[in-house]
């Protein structure tokens, strides 16, 4: 499924209504066997500029401000809870909560012209919530330099530090993203769902606990119909037929 941020005049800002739409789109038909991968892209030269600052002025009350940040946190954590991989396809600038969105996706493919920044500090609103996703994607000193200075990372720097998975020329962005998507679609949905959930769970655990938990998951994986089908197909030198 393609989700396209489509408000280029507002630099695809994550207003409360945009966040609510994004949440609905992410959850739509999520249990369907046909849904295998979600791609998030955007119209215009800015992938996403982060929160709509007009919603954060003193004209709105604290309750509204809380609602905006809570909805944002819900969307960012939802991405990792979904049973299918979520790919950010970035062609342009991703700043603040827009950078957080890229960091929260499972995979991110960026064009060479893309840039990533958390410039909140420059306007007196430190990017504390983007820092959660950034600090879990990047080395601490790189994340903190971004958060303290607001200076952008180039696409190549973002790749070098692990914020994105791949950087390609702009005219190859669609092709590369589809290549990854098609590869994902060749696998069993149920096996991938188990693997994704397990990966994020074990990342928060110490080494021994992580191995203990994943050892059990490997055993459970073998009891899945597609787990047995894959092994049988390999032994019989044929293509597996997944039931998902």
PDB file of C-alpha atoms in Angstrom:
ATOM      1  CA  UNK A   1       0.000   0.000   0.000  1.00  0.00           C
ATOM      2  CA  UNK A   2       1.170   3.515  -0.802  1.00  0.00           C
ATOM      3  CA  UNK A   3       0.537   6.290   1.704  1.00  0.00           C
ATOM      4  CA  UNK A   4       1.349   9.699   0.221  1.00  0.00           C
ATOM      5  CA  UNK A   5       1.680  12.816   2.382  1.00  0.00           C
ATOM      6  CA  UNK A   6      -0.128  15.227   0.104  1.00  0.00           C
ATOM      7  CA  UNK A   7      -0.135  18.770   1.448  1.00  0.00           C
ATOM      8  CA  UNK A   8       2.959  20.260  -0.222  1.00  0.00           C
ATOM      9  CA  UNK A   9       1.747  23.844   0.318  1.00  0.00           C
ATOM     10  CA  UNK A  10       2.071  23.266   4.069  1.00  0.00           C
ATOM     11  CA  UNK A  11       5.340  21.314   3.544  1.00  0.00           C
ATOM     12  CA  UNK A  12       3.435  18.128   4.479  1.00  0.00           C
ATOM     13  CA  UNK A  13       3.343  19.267   8.101  1.00  0.00           C
ATOM     14  CA  UNK A  14       2.073  16.724  10.630  1.00  0.00           C
ATOM     15  CA  UNK A  15      -0.974  18.667  11.786  1.00  0.00           C
ATOM     16  CA  UNK A  16      -3.360  16.839  14.099  1.00  0.00           C
ATOM     17  CA  UNK A  17      -5.649  16.043  11.146  1.00  0.00           C
ATOM     18  CA  UNK A  18      -2.670  14.802   9.056  1.00  0.00           C
ATOM     19  CA  UNK A  19      -1.559  12.555  11.940  1.00  0.00           C
ATOM     20  CA  UNK A  20      -5.093  11.180  12.344  1.00  0.00           C
ATOM     21  CA  UNK A  21      -5.295  10.429   8.608  1.00  0.00           C
ATOM     22  CA  UNK A  22      -1.877   8.766   8.695  1.00  0.00           C
ATOM     23  CA  UNK A  23      -2.991   6.593  11.614  1.00  0.00           C
ATOM     24  CA  UNK A  24      -6.166   5.554   9.769  1.00  0.00           C
ATOM     25  CA  UNK A  25      -4.215   4.751   6.595  1.00  0.00           C
ATOM     26  CA  UNK A  26      -1.647   2.682   8.500  1.00  0.00           C
ATOM     27  CA  UNK A  27      -4.376   0.653  10.230  1.00  0.00           C
ATOM     28  CA  UNK A  28      -6.619   0.235   7.178  1.00  0.00           C
ATOM     29  CA  UNK A  29      -7.130  -3.460   6.305  1.00  0.00           C
ATOM     30  CA  UNK A  30      -3.972  -4.296   8.236  1.00  0.00           C
ATOM     31  CA  UNK A  31      -5.098  -7.914   8.799  1.00  0.00           C
ATOM     32  CA  UNK A  32      -5.773  -8.517   5.092  1.00  0.00           C
ATOM     33  CA  UNK A  33      -3.631 -11.258   3.538  1.00  0.00           C
ATOM     34  CA  UNK A  34      -3.149  -8.998   0.530  1.00  0.00           C
ATOM     35  CA  UNK A  35      -1.435  -6.221   2.495  1.00  0.00           C
ATOM     36  CA  UNK A  36       2.266  -7.102   2.507  1.00  0.00           C
ATOM     37  CA  UNK A  37       4.173  -3.824   2.745  1.00  0.00           C
ATOM     38  CA  UNK A  38       3.408  -0.122   3.330  1.00  0.00           C
ATOM     39  CA  UNK A  39       5.340   2.654   1.570  1.00  0.00           C
ATOM     40  CA  UNK A  40       5.180   6.219   2.916  1.00  0.00           C
ATOM     41  CA  UNK A  41       6.154   8.939   0.438  1.00  0.00           C
ATOM     42  CA  UNK A  42       5.292  12.610  -0.110  1.00  0.00           C
ATOM     43  CA  UNK A  43       4.368  15.170  -2.759  1.00  0.00           C
ATOM     44  CA  UNK A  44       6.581  18.220  -3.275  1.00  0.00           C
ATOM     45  CA  UNK A  45      10.187  19.133  -2.383  1.00  0.00           C
ATOM     46  CA  UNK A  46       9.702  18.603   1.376  1.00  0.00           C
ATOM     47  CA  UNK A  47       9.042  15.036   2.542  1.00  0.00           C
ATOM     48  CA  UNK A  48       7.718  16.306   5.860  1.00  0.00           C
ATOM     49  CA  UNK A  49       8.467  19.447   7.874  1.00  0.00           C
ATOM     50  CA  UNK A  50       7.276  18.074  11.214  1.00  0.00           C
ATOM     51  CA  UNK A  51       4.571  19.578  13.400  1.00  0.00           C
ATOM     52  CA  UNK A  52       2.398  22.419  12.136  1.00  0.00           C
ATOM     53  CA  UNK A  53       3.747  25.271  14.280  1.00  0.00           C
ATOM     54  CA  UNK A  54       0.477  27.198  13.931  1.00  0.00           C
ATOM     55  CA  UNK A  55      -1.082  24.472  16.099  1.00  0.00           C
ATOM     56  CA  UNK A  56       1.572  24.977  18.760  1.00  0.00           C
ATOM     57  CA  UNK A  57       1.182  28.704  19.337  1.00  0.00           C
ATOM     58  CA  UNK A  58      -0.231  30.029  22.594  1.00  0.00           C
ATOM     59  CA  UNK A  59      -3.553  30.538  20.809  1.00  0.00           C
ATOM     60  CA  UNK A  60      -4.211  26.836  21.419  1.00  0.00           C
ATOM     61  CA  UNK A  61      -4.525  25.482  24.936  1.00  0.00           C
ATOM     62  CA  UNK A  62      -2.263  22.965  26.649  1.00  0.00           C
ATOM     63  CA  UNK A  63      -4.844  20.232  26.114  1.00  0.00           C
ATOM     64  CA  UNK A  64      -4.611  20.681  22.342  1.00  0.00           C
ATOM     65  CA  UNK A  65      -0.798  20.676  22.465  1.00  0.00           C
ATOM     66  CA  UNK A  66      -0.879  17.415  24.460  1.00  0.00           C
ATOM     67  CA  UNK A  67      -3.254  15.895  21.918  1.00  0.00           C
ATOM     68  CA  UNK A  68      -0.892  16.722  19.025  1.00  0.00           C
ATOM     69  CA  UNK A  69       2.184  15.193  20.684  1.00  0.00           C
ATOM     70  CA  UNK A  70       0.289  12.156  22.000  1.00  0.00           C
ATOM     71  CA  UNK A  71      -1.160  11.410  18.555  1.00  0.00           C
ATOM     72  CA  UNK A  72       2.309  11.795  17.033  1.00  0.00           C
ATOM     73  CA  UNK A  73       3.835   9.348  19.534  1.00  0.00           C
ATOM     74  CA  UNK A  74       0.979   6.914  18.849  1.00  0.00           C
ATOM     75  CA  UNK A  75       1.591   7.003  15.078  1.00  0.00           C
ATOM     76  CA  UNK A  76       5.376   6.598  15.455  1.00  0.00           C
ATOM     77  CA  UNK A  77       5.048   3.583  17.772  1.00  0.00           C
ATOM     78  CA  UNK A  78       2.222   2.118  15.668  1.00  0.00           C
ATOM     79  CA  UNK A  79       4.599   1.796  12.693  1.00  0.00           C
ATOM     80  CA  UNK A  80       6.740  -0.706  14.608  1.00  0.00           C
ATOM     81  CA  UNK A  81       3.679  -2.589  15.920  1.00  0.00           C
ATOM     82  CA  UNK A  82       2.221  -3.201  12.452  1.00  0.00           C
ATOM     83  CA  UNK A  83       2.569  -6.790  11.163  1.00  0.00           C
ATOM     84  CA  UNK A  84       3.992  -5.650   7.802  1.00  0.00           C
ATOM     85  CA  UNK A  85       7.223  -3.796   6.970  1.00  0.00           C
ATOM     86  CA  UNK A  86       6.894  -0.012   6.554  1.00  0.00           C
ATOM     87  CA  UNK A  87       9.231   1.723   4.100  1.00  0.00           C
ATOM     88  CA  UNK A  88       9.859   5.483   4.003  1.00  0.00           C
ATOM     89  CA  UNK A  89      10.512   6.646   0.439  1.00  0.00           C
ATOM     90  CA  UNK A  90      12.165  10.029   0.928  1.00  0.00           C
ATOM     91  CA  UNK A  91      12.715  12.551  -1.834  1.00  0.00           C
ATOM     92  CA  UNK A  92      13.466  15.890  -0.197  1.00  0.00           C
ATOM     93  CA  UNK A  93      13.795  17.454   3.222  1.00  0.00           C
ATOM     94  CA  UNK A  94      12.656  15.664   6.401  1.00  0.00           C
ATOM     95  CA  UNK A  95      12.769  17.850   9.498  1.00  0.00           C
ATOM     96  CA  UNK A  96      11.782  17.531  13.170  1.00  0.00           C
ATOM     97  CA  UNK A  97       8.805  15.135  13.462  1.00  0.00           C
ATOM     98  CA  UNK A  98       9.280  14.448   9.723  1.00  0.00           C
ATOM     99  CA  UNK A  99      12.778  13.191  10.526  1.00  0.00           C
ATOM    100  CA  UNK A 100      11.234  11.243  13.421  1.00  0.00           C
ATOM    101  CA  UNK A 101       8.860   9.589  10.924  1.00  0.00           C
ATOM    102  CA  UNK A 102      11.787   8.418   8.761  1.00  0.00           C
ATOM    103  CA  UNK A 103      13.657   7.132  11.845  1.00  0.00           C
ATOM    104  CA  UNK A 104      10.521   5.257  12.981  1.00  0.00           C
ATOM    105  CA  UNK A 105      10.035   3.330   9.726  1.00  0.00           C
ATOM    106  CA  UNK A 106      11.497  -0.178   9.372  1.00  0.00           C
ATOM    107  CA  UNK A 107      13.382   0.694   6.172  1.00  0.00           C
ATOM    108  CA  UNK A 108      14.126   4.068   4.554  1.00  0.00           C
ATOM    109  CA  UNK A 109      15.194   4.649   0.959  1.00  0.00           C
ATOM    110  CA  UNK A 110      16.273   8.206   0.137  1.00  0.00           C
ATOM    111  CA  UNK A 111      17.193  10.125  -2.994  1.00  0.00           C
ATOM    112  CA  UNK A 112      20.593  11.812  -3.098  1.00  0.00           C
ATOM    113  CA  UNK A 113      19.030  15.267  -2.678  1.00  0.00           C
ATOM    114  CA  UNK A 114      17.278  14.340   0.586  1.00  0.00           C
ATOM    115  CA  UNK A 115      18.306  15.958   3.881  1.00  0.00           C
ATOM    116  CA  UNK A 116      17.436  15.243   7.498  1.00  0.00           C
ATOM    117  CA  UNK A 117      17.358  17.678  10.411  1.00  0.00           C
ATOM    118  CA  UNK A 118      15.925  18.322  13.880  1.00  0.00           C
ATOM    119  CA  UNK A 119      16.041  22.139  13.944  1.00  0.00           C
ATOM    120  CA  UNK A 120      13.569  22.716  16.794  1.00  0.00           C
ATOM    121  CA  UNK A 121      16.298  24.156  19.011  1.00  0.00           C
ATOM    122  CA  UNK A 122      16.560  27.134  16.612  1.00  0.00           C
ATOM    123  CA  UNK A 123      12.968  28.194  17.299  1.00  0.00           C
ATOM    124  CA  UNK A 124      13.040  27.471  21.026  1.00  0.00           C
ATOM    125  CA  UNK A 125      11.239  24.098  20.876  1.00  0.00           C
ATOM    126  CA  UNK A 126      13.788  21.331  21.406  1.00  0.00           C
ATOM    127  CA  UNK A 127      13.064  18.196  19.321  1.00  0.00           C
ATOM    128  CA  UNK A 128      12.623  15.969  22.391  1.00  0.00           C
ATOM    129  CA  UNK A 129      10.097  13.540  20.869  1.00  0.00           C
ATOM    130  CA  UNK A 130      12.000  13.230  17.555  1.00  0.00           C
ATOM    131  CA  UNK A 131      15.034  12.546  19.774  1.00  0.00           C
ATOM    132  CA  UNK A 132      13.415   9.282  20.920  1.00  0.00           C
ATOM    133  CA  UNK A 133      13.397   7.846  17.389  1.00  0.00           C
ATOM    134  CA  UNK A 134      16.703   9.493  16.476  1.00  0.00           C
ATOM    135  CA  UNK A 135      18.501   8.185  19.567  1.00  0.00           C
ATOM    136  CA  UNK A 136      17.348   4.666  18.704  1.00  0.00           C
ATOM    137  CA  UNK A 137      18.481   4.890  15.068  1.00  0.00           C
ATOM    138  CA  UNK A 138      21.723   6.829  15.244  1.00  0.00           C
ATOM    139  CA  UNK A 139      24.877   6.825  17.359  1.00  0.00           C
ATOM    140  CA  UNK A 140      24.293   9.068  20.385  1.00  0.00           C
ATOM    141  CA  UNK A 141      26.853  11.711  19.431  1.00  0.00           C
ATOM    142  CA  UNK A 142      25.441  12.061  15.925  1.00  0.00           C
ATOM    143  CA  UNK A 143      21.878  12.330  17.258  1.00  0.00           C
ATOM    144  CA  UNK A 144      22.917  14.922  19.830  1.00  0.00           C
ATOM    145  CA  UNK A 145      24.831  17.012  17.309  1.00  0.00           C
ATOM    146  CA  UNK A 146      21.670  17.077  15.155  1.00  0.00           C
ATOM    147  CA  UNK A 147      19.502  17.948  18.176  1.00  0.00           C
ATOM    148  CA  UNK A 148      21.867  20.592  19.610  1.00  0.00           C
ATOM    149  CA  UNK A 149      22.736  22.394  16.355  1.00  0.00           C
ATOM    150  CA  UNK A 150      19.702  21.816  14.134  1.00  0.00           C
ATOM    151  CA  UNK A 151      22.132  21.346  11.220  1.00  0.00           C
ATOM    152  CA  UNK A 152      20.987  18.877   8.528  1.00  0.00           C
ATOM    153  CA  UNK A 153      22.560  15.565   7.572  1.00  0.00           C
ATOM    154  CA  UNK A 154      23.001  14.936   3.853  1.00  0.00           C
ATOM    155  CA  UNK A 155      21.546  11.727   2.413  1.00  0.00           C
ATOM    156  CA  UNK A 156      25.038  10.164   2.354  1.00  0.00           C
ATOM    157  CA  UNK A 157      25.679  11.119   5.993  1.00  0.00           C
ATOM    158  CA  UNK A 158      22.260   9.719   6.941  1.00  0.00           C
ATOM    159  CA  UNK A 159      23.241   6.469   5.220  1.00  0.00           C
ATOM    160  CA  UNK A 160      26.650   6.358   6.873  1.00  0.00           C
ATOM    161  CA  UNK A 161      25.111   6.754  10.341  1.00  0.00           C
ATOM    162  CA  UNK A 162      22.210   4.362   9.767  1.00  0.00           C
ATOM    163  CA  UNK A 163      19.239   6.746   9.590  1.00  0.00           C
ATOM    164  CA  UNK A 164      18.408   5.438   6.102  1.00  0.00           C
ATOM    165  CA  UNK A 165      18.969   2.033   4.498  1.00  0.00           C
ATOM    166  CA  UNK A 166      19.806   3.125   0.940  1.00  0.00           C
ATOM    167  CA  UNK A 167      20.585   6.259  -1.034  1.00  0.00           C
ATOM    168  CA  UNK A 168      19.919   6.304  -4.782  1.00  0.00           C
ATOM    169  CA  UNK A 169      19.713   8.915  -7.566  1.00  0.00           C
ATOM    170  CA  UNK A 170      16.292  10.577  -7.678  1.00  0.00           C
ATOM    171  CA  UNK A 171      15.350   8.822 -10.927  1.00  0.00           C
ATOM    172  CA  UNK A 172      16.037   5.420  -9.343  1.00  0.00           C
ATOM    173  CA  UNK A 173      14.088   6.025  -6.111  1.00  0.00           C
ATOM    174  CA  UNK A 174      10.827   4.426  -7.260  1.00  0.00           C
ATOM    175  CA  UNK A 175      12.609   1.449  -8.832  1.00  0.00           C
ATOM    176  CA  UNK A 176      14.740   0.732  -5.741  1.00  0.00           C
ATOM    177  CA  UNK A 177      11.796   1.049  -3.346  1.00  0.00           C
ATOM    178  CA  UNK A 178       9.699  -1.318  -5.491  1.00  0.00           C
ATOM    179  CA  UNK A 179      12.590  -3.772  -5.685  1.00  0.00           C
ATOM    180  CA  UNK A 180      12.691  -4.014  -1.883  1.00  0.00           C
ATOM    181  CA  UNK A 181       8.886  -4.218  -1.710  1.00  0.00           C
ATOM    182  CA  UNK A 182       8.690  -7.027  -4.256  1.00  0.00           C
ATOM    183  CA  UNK A 183      11.353  -8.980  -2.404  1.00  0.00           C
ATOM    184  CA  UNK A 184       9.353  -8.612   0.837  1.00  0.00           C
ATOM    185  CA  UNK A 185       6.211  -9.792  -0.988  1.00  0.00           C
ATOM    186  CA  UNK A 186       7.923 -13.091  -1.875  1.00  0.00           C
ATOM    187  CA  UNK A 187       7.946 -14.088   1.815  1.00  0.00           C
ATOM    188  CA  UNK A 188       5.229 -15.411   4.095  1.00  0.00           C
ATOM    189  CA  UNK A 189       3.231 -12.633   5.760  1.00  0.00           C
ATOM    190  CA  UNK A 190       2.844 -14.613   9.003  1.00  0.00           C
ATOM    191  CA  UNK A 191       6.574 -15.375   9.206  1.00  0.00           C
ATOM    192  CA  UNK A 192       7.484 -11.727   8.560  1.00  0.00           C
ATOM    193  CA  UNK A 193       4.958 -10.521  11.146  1.00  0.00           C
ATOM    194  CA  UNK A 194       6.469 -12.829  13.756  1.00  0.00           C
ATOM    195  CA  UNK A 195       9.989 -11.739  12.801  1.00  0.00           C
ATOM    196  CA  UNK A 196       9.257  -8.009  12.910  1.00  0.00           C
ATOM    197  CA  UNK A 197       7.535  -8.163  16.305  1.00  0.00           C
ATOM    198  CA  UNK A 198      10.360 -10.281  17.708  1.00  0.00           C
ATOM    199  CA  UNK A 199      13.085  -7.982  16.376  1.00  0.00           C
ATOM    200  CA  UNK A 200      11.689  -4.909  18.121  1.00  0.00           C
ATOM    201  CA  UNK A 201      11.046  -6.854  21.318  1.00  0.00           C
ATOM    202  CA  UNK A 202      14.560  -8.265  21.592  1.00  0.00           C
ATOM    203  CA  UNK A 203      16.185  -4.874  20.883  1.00  0.00           C
ATOM    204  CA  UNK A 204      15.093  -3.605  24.309  1.00  0.00           C
ATOM    205  CA  UNK A 205      16.402  -6.669  26.185  1.00  0.00           C
ATOM    206  CA  UNK A 206      19.796  -7.696  27.496  1.00  0.00           C
ATOM    207  CA  UNK A 207      21.731 -10.309  25.523  1.00  0.00           C
ATOM    208  CA  UNK A 208      20.776 -13.390  27.570  1.00  0.00           C
ATOM    209  CA  UNK A 209      17.088 -12.487  27.732  1.00  0.00           C
ATOM    210  CA  UNK A 210      17.072 -11.683  24.007  1.00  0.00           C
ATOM    211  CA  UNK A 211      18.557 -15.087  23.125  1.00  0.00           C
ATOM    212  CA  UNK A 212      16.200 -16.895  25.463  1.00  0.00           C
ATOM    213  CA  UNK A 213      13.179 -15.179  23.957  1.00  0.00           C
ATOM    214  CA  UNK A 214      14.266 -15.552  20.312  1.00  0.00           C
ATOM    215  CA  UNK A 215      15.177 -19.220  20.848  1.00  0.00           C
ATOM    216  CA  UNK A 216      11.561 -19.843  21.822  1.00  0.00           C
ATOM    217  CA  UNK A 217      10.340 -17.799  18.846  1.00  0.00           C
ATOM    218  CA  UNK A 218      12.432 -19.937  16.457  1.00  0.00           C
ATOM    219  CA  UNK A 219      10.760 -23.038  17.927  1.00  0.00           C
ATOM    220  CA  UNK A 220       7.327 -21.383  17.554  1.00  0.00           C
ATOM    221  CA  UNK A 221       8.185 -20.357  13.977  1.00  0.00           C
ATOM    222  CA  UNK A 222       8.709 -24.037  13.112  1.00  0.00           C
ATOM    223  CA  UNK A 223       5.146 -24.806  14.220  1.00  0.00           C
ATOM    224  CA  UNK A 224       3.724 -22.301  11.707  1.00  0.00           C
ATOM    225  CA  UNK A 225       2.372 -23.880   8.545  1.00  0.00           C
ATOM    226  CA  UNK A 226       4.589 -21.594   6.448  1.00  0.00           C
ATOM    227  CA  UNK A 227       7.604 -22.497   8.596  1.00  0.00           C
ATOM    228  CA  UNK A 228       7.221 -26.162   7.650  1.00  0.00           C
ATOM    229  CA  UNK A 229       6.296 -25.359   4.037  1.00  0.00           C
ATOM    230  CA  UNK A 230       9.460 -23.290   3.575  1.00  0.00           C
ATOM    231  CA  UNK A 231      11.740 -26.031   4.889  1.00  0.00           C
ATOM    232  CA  UNK A 232       9.990 -28.753   2.868  1.00  0.00           C
ATOM    233  CA  UNK A 233      10.189 -26.619  -0.287  1.00  0.00           C
ATOM    234  CA  UNK A 234      13.915 -26.053   0.302  1.00  0.00           C
ATOM    235  CA  UNK A 235      14.574 -29.784   0.782  1.00  0.00           C
ATOM    236  CA  UNK A 236      12.468 -30.638  -2.298  1.00  0.00           C
ATOM    237  CA  UNK A 237      14.210 -27.883  -4.325  1.00  0.00           C
ATOM    238  CA  UNK A 238      10.927 -26.149  -5.229  1.00  0.00           C
ATOM    239  CA  UNK A 239       9.368 -22.734  -4.642  1.00  0.00           C
ATOM    240  CA  UNK A 240       7.361 -22.516  -1.417  1.00  0.00           C
ATOM    241  CA  UNK A 241       3.605 -21.953  -1.599  1.00  0.00           C
ATOM    242  CA  UNK A 242       2.751 -19.702   1.348  1.00  0.00           C
ATOM    243  CA  UNK A 243      -0.590 -19.787   3.134  1.00  0.00           C
ATOM    244  CA  UNK A 244       0.256 -16.536   5.030  1.00  0.00           C
TER     245      UNK A 244
END
